[in-house]
Amino acid sequence: MKPIRLAANRFPRFYRGGSAIDELRGTAPGAGGDFLPEDWVGSTTTAFGSAADGLSRLEDGSTLRRAVEADPEGFLGPANAEADGDRPALLVKLLHAGERLPVHCHPDRDFARRHLGCPWGKTEAWVVAGTEGPGPVVHLGFREPMAAGRLAELVAGQRVEPLLASLNAVPVAAGDTVLVPAGVPHAIGQGVLLVELQEPTDLSVLLEWEGFAVDGRAEGHLGLGFELALGCVDRSGWDPARLARLRGGRGPARPGVERLLPSRADPYFRAERLRPAPVATLEPAFSILVVTDGSGRLETGGGALELGRGDTVLVPFAAGPGEVRGRLTAVRCLPPDPAAAPSRRRQP
Ligand SMILES: [Zn+2]
């Protein structure tokens, strides 16, 4: 199988952003104007409540989802197909926050299984690809334990100032990585451009919606009602030492390849930064490459592609071993380590 170059895959969301994605990809601003802040890359996941938004399409117009379902072993490899079923257990996005995003969180697998009939939650991770403006930050985790009643009050009253102040403000710069375990409340600050890895769902609980183009009171609780939905929020305190364990990676894996996330991310996804020195070798794996800088070339047993800044490429397992050369930086996104996770096979 050949590596597949992926076209942009954008659709309207309720918050502003996207100009940094246009800039990265070298594309003209889209017809959605300010409200195209995300690009779902190699996605077999649909947006919450939609049948088609979110699905990546191949050159012939068919969906990637259908192609993977027709050949899960070819795309995913036998171990991931066995563990994850016939879709990749991974959603990759480019996300550009043109305004600070609302405070929100995502359910974990247990909550999603019990209340939403879904085997995946939405642990996510951020690889910062760029920032604009002074003092870029992300808001992450309550600074001190938050009582359930107080949280319910802040959300019901949309008391944004005390809600935001209760979270850690974490400065970020290009190249930083942050693991965001399911449940931990967060908000991406204005001007931050991310390569985002997630479990393959679009499940969000909104803690804030005032001033955003969404009716959070009606749509922010996943149809569960806030009393139940707020049960997925991690209300524990995150001090600097605990937060530090979510940041940074594990150092070099092999020449030109750095492992980007702590090992506790392995049951959800894996990420590497490629900086060929002068070659970065790739083992056979379903993977999504996002070139954040420079240019070079990908060669696999199945075929070769030129790579430039903003390119996004899906490498199927059956493309075989590969090599990347050139002066470039790319993020390589991989599904969970099948050895690190219990089966979360999609129910038929
Ligand atoms: Zn999120």
PDB file of N, CA, C and O and ligand atoms in Angstrom, residues 93 95 101-102 104-106 122 124 126 180 184-188 196 198 203-204, ligand 1:
ATOM      1  N   LYS A  93      -5.929  16.131  14.814  1.00  0.00           N
ATOM      2  CA  LYS A  93      -6.456  17.407  14.329  1.00  0.00           C
ATOM      3  C   LYS A  93      -5.340  18.439  14.289  1.00  0.00           C
ATOM      4  O   LYS A  93      -4.431  18.400  15.117  1.00  0.00           O
ATOM      5  N   LEU A  95      -5.488  22.299  15.197  1.00  0.00           N
ATOM      6  CA  LEU A  95      -6.441  23.180  15.871  1.00  0.00           C
ATOM      7  C   LEU A  95      -5.774  24.524  16.101  1.00  0.00           C
ATOM      8  O   LEU A  95      -4.668  24.581  16.638  1.00  0.00           O
ATOM      9  N   LEU A 101     -10.486  29.263  23.854  1.00  0.00           N
ATOM     10  CA  LEU A 101     -11.596  28.315  23.812  1.00  0.00           C
ATOM     11  C   LEU A 101     -12.318  28.285  25.152  1.00  0.00           C
ATOM     12  O   LEU A 101     -11.738  28.626  26.177  1.00  0.00           O
ATOM     13  N   PRO A 102     -13.588  27.871  25.148  1.00  0.00           N
ATOM     14  CA  PRO A 102     -14.307  27.779  26.418  1.00  0.00           C
ATOM     15  C   PRO A 102     -13.735  26.651  27.278  1.00  0.00           C
ATOM     16  O   PRO A 102     -13.184  25.681  26.754  1.00  0.00           O
ATOM     17  N   HIS A 104     -13.780  23.367  29.081  1.00  0.00           N
ATOM     18  CA  HIS A 104     -14.548  22.153  28.837  1.00  0.00           C
ATOM     19  C   HIS A 104     -13.747  20.947  29.307  1.00  0.00           C
ATOM     20  O   HIS A 104     -12.597  21.080  29.745  1.00  0.00           O
ATOM     21  N   CYS A 105     -14.357  19.770  29.218  1.00  0.00           N
ATOM     22  CA  CYS A 105     -13.605  18.544  29.480  1.00  0.00           C
ATOM     23  C   CYS A 105     -14.248  17.411  28.700  1.00  0.00           C
ATOM     24  O   CYS A 105     -15.261  17.613  28.018  1.00  0.00           O
ATOM     25  N   HIS A 106     -13.636  16.253  28.776  1.00  0.00           N
ATOM     26  CA  HIS A 106     -14.103  15.100  28.001  1.00  0.00           C
ATOM     27  C   HIS A 106     -14.248  13.887  28.908  1.00  0.00           C
ATOM     28  O   HIS A 106     -13.421  13.684  29.799  1.00  0.00           O
ATOM     29  N   LYS A 122     -12.247  10.526  25.671  1.00  0.00           N
ATOM     30  CA  LYS A 122     -11.439  11.428  24.862  1.00  0.00           C
ATOM     31  C   LYS A 122     -10.288  12.009  25.669  1.00  0.00           C
ATOM     32  O   LYS A 122     -10.235  13.200  25.936  1.00  0.00           O
ATOM     33  N   GLU A 124      -6.753  13.395  25.391  1.00  0.00           N
ATOM     34  CA  GLU A 124      -6.119  14.045  24.246  1.00  0.00           C
ATOM     35  C   GLU A 124      -4.717  14.501  24.607  1.00  0.00           C
ATOM     36  O   GLU A 124      -4.320  14.471  25.777  1.00  0.00           O
ATOM     37  N   TRP A 126      -1.599  17.506  23.247  1.00  0.00           N
ATOM     38  CA  TRP A 126      -1.320  18.657  22.397  1.00  0.00           C
ATOM     39  C   TRP A 126       0.176  18.713  22.087  1.00  0.00           C
ATOM     40  O   TRP A 126       1.012  18.645  22.982  1.00  0.00           O
ATOM     41  N   VAL A 180      -3.465  15.526  28.120  1.00  0.00           N
ATOM     42  CA  VAL A 180      -4.667  15.991  28.812  1.00  0.00           C
ATOM     43  C   VAL A 180      -5.550  14.770  29.099  1.00  0.00           C
ATOM     44  O   VAL A 180      -6.333  14.347  28.237  1.00  0.00           O
ATOM     45  N   VAL A 184     -10.017  16.017  32.853  1.00  0.00           N
ATOM     46  CA  VAL A 184      -9.322  17.212  33.342  1.00  0.00           C
ATOM     47  C   VAL A 184      -9.827  18.435  32.574  1.00  0.00           C
ATOM     48  O   VAL A 184      -9.755  18.479  31.342  1.00  0.00           O
ATOM     49  N   PRO A 185     -10.378  19.438  33.290  1.00  0.00           N
ATOM     50  CA  PRO A 185     -10.911  20.613  32.610  1.00  0.00           C
ATOM     51  C   PRO A 185      -9.787  21.421  31.961  1.00  0.00           C
ATOM     52  O   PRO A 185      -8.682  21.498  32.503  1.00  0.00           O
ATOM     53  N   HIS A 186     -10.098  22.013  30.812  1.00  0.00           N
ATOM     54  CA  HIS A 186      -9.055  22.745  30.093  1.00  0.00           C
ATOM     55  C   HIS A 186      -9.651  23.773  29.135  1.00  0.00           C
ATOM     56  O   HIS A 186     -10.828  23.696  28.777  1.00  0.00           O
ATOM     57  N   ALA A 187      -8.801  24.697  28.729  1.00  0.00           N
ATOM     58  CA  ALA A 187      -9.155  25.682  27.705  1.00  0.00           C
ATOM     59  C   ALA A 187      -7.871  26.093  27.011  1.00  0.00           C
ATOM     60  O   ALA A 187      -6.883  26.437  27.666  1.00  0.00           O
ATOM     61  N   ILE A 188      -7.861  26.023  25.694  1.00  0.00           N
ATOM     62  CA  ILE A 188      -6.673  26.401  24.921  1.00  0.00           C
ATOM     63  C   ILE A 188      -6.690  27.918  24.741  1.00  0.00           C
ATOM     64  O   ILE A 188      -7.719  28.494  24.386  1.00  0.00           O
ATOM     65  N   GLU A 196      -3.099  17.915  17.451  1.00  0.00           N
ATOM     66  CA  GLU A 196      -3.799  17.321  18.579  1.00  0.00           C
ATOM     67  C   GLU A 196      -4.016  15.835  18.307  1.00  0.00           C
ATOM     68  O   GLU A 196      -4.449  15.466  17.214  1.00  0.00           O
ATOM     69  N   GLN A 198      -6.103  12.473  19.807  1.00  0.00           N
ATOM     70  CA  GLN A 198      -7.232  12.206  20.677  1.00  0.00           C
ATOM     71  C   GLN A 198      -7.705  10.778  20.474  1.00  0.00           C
ATOM     72  O   GLN A 198      -7.492  10.186  19.428  1.00  0.00           O
ATOM     73  N   LEU A 203     -16.672  13.877  22.025  1.00  0.00           N
ATOM     74  CA  LEU A 203     -17.490  13.991  23.233  1.00  0.00           C
ATOM     75  C   LEU A 203     -16.932  15.083  24.135  1.00  0.00           C
ATOM     76  O   LEU A 203     -15.848  14.931  24.685  1.00  0.00           O
ATOM     77  N   SER A 204     -17.671  16.188  24.274  1.00  0.00           N
ATOM     78  CA  SER A 204     -17.226  17.289  25.134  1.00  0.00           C
ATOM     79  C   SER A 204     -18.335  17.701  26.086  1.00  0.00           C
ATOM     80  O   SER A 204     -19.502  17.742  25.703  1.00  0.00           O
TER      81      SER A 204
HETATM   82 ZN    ZN B   1     -10.525  19.340  24.751  1.00  0.00          ZN
END
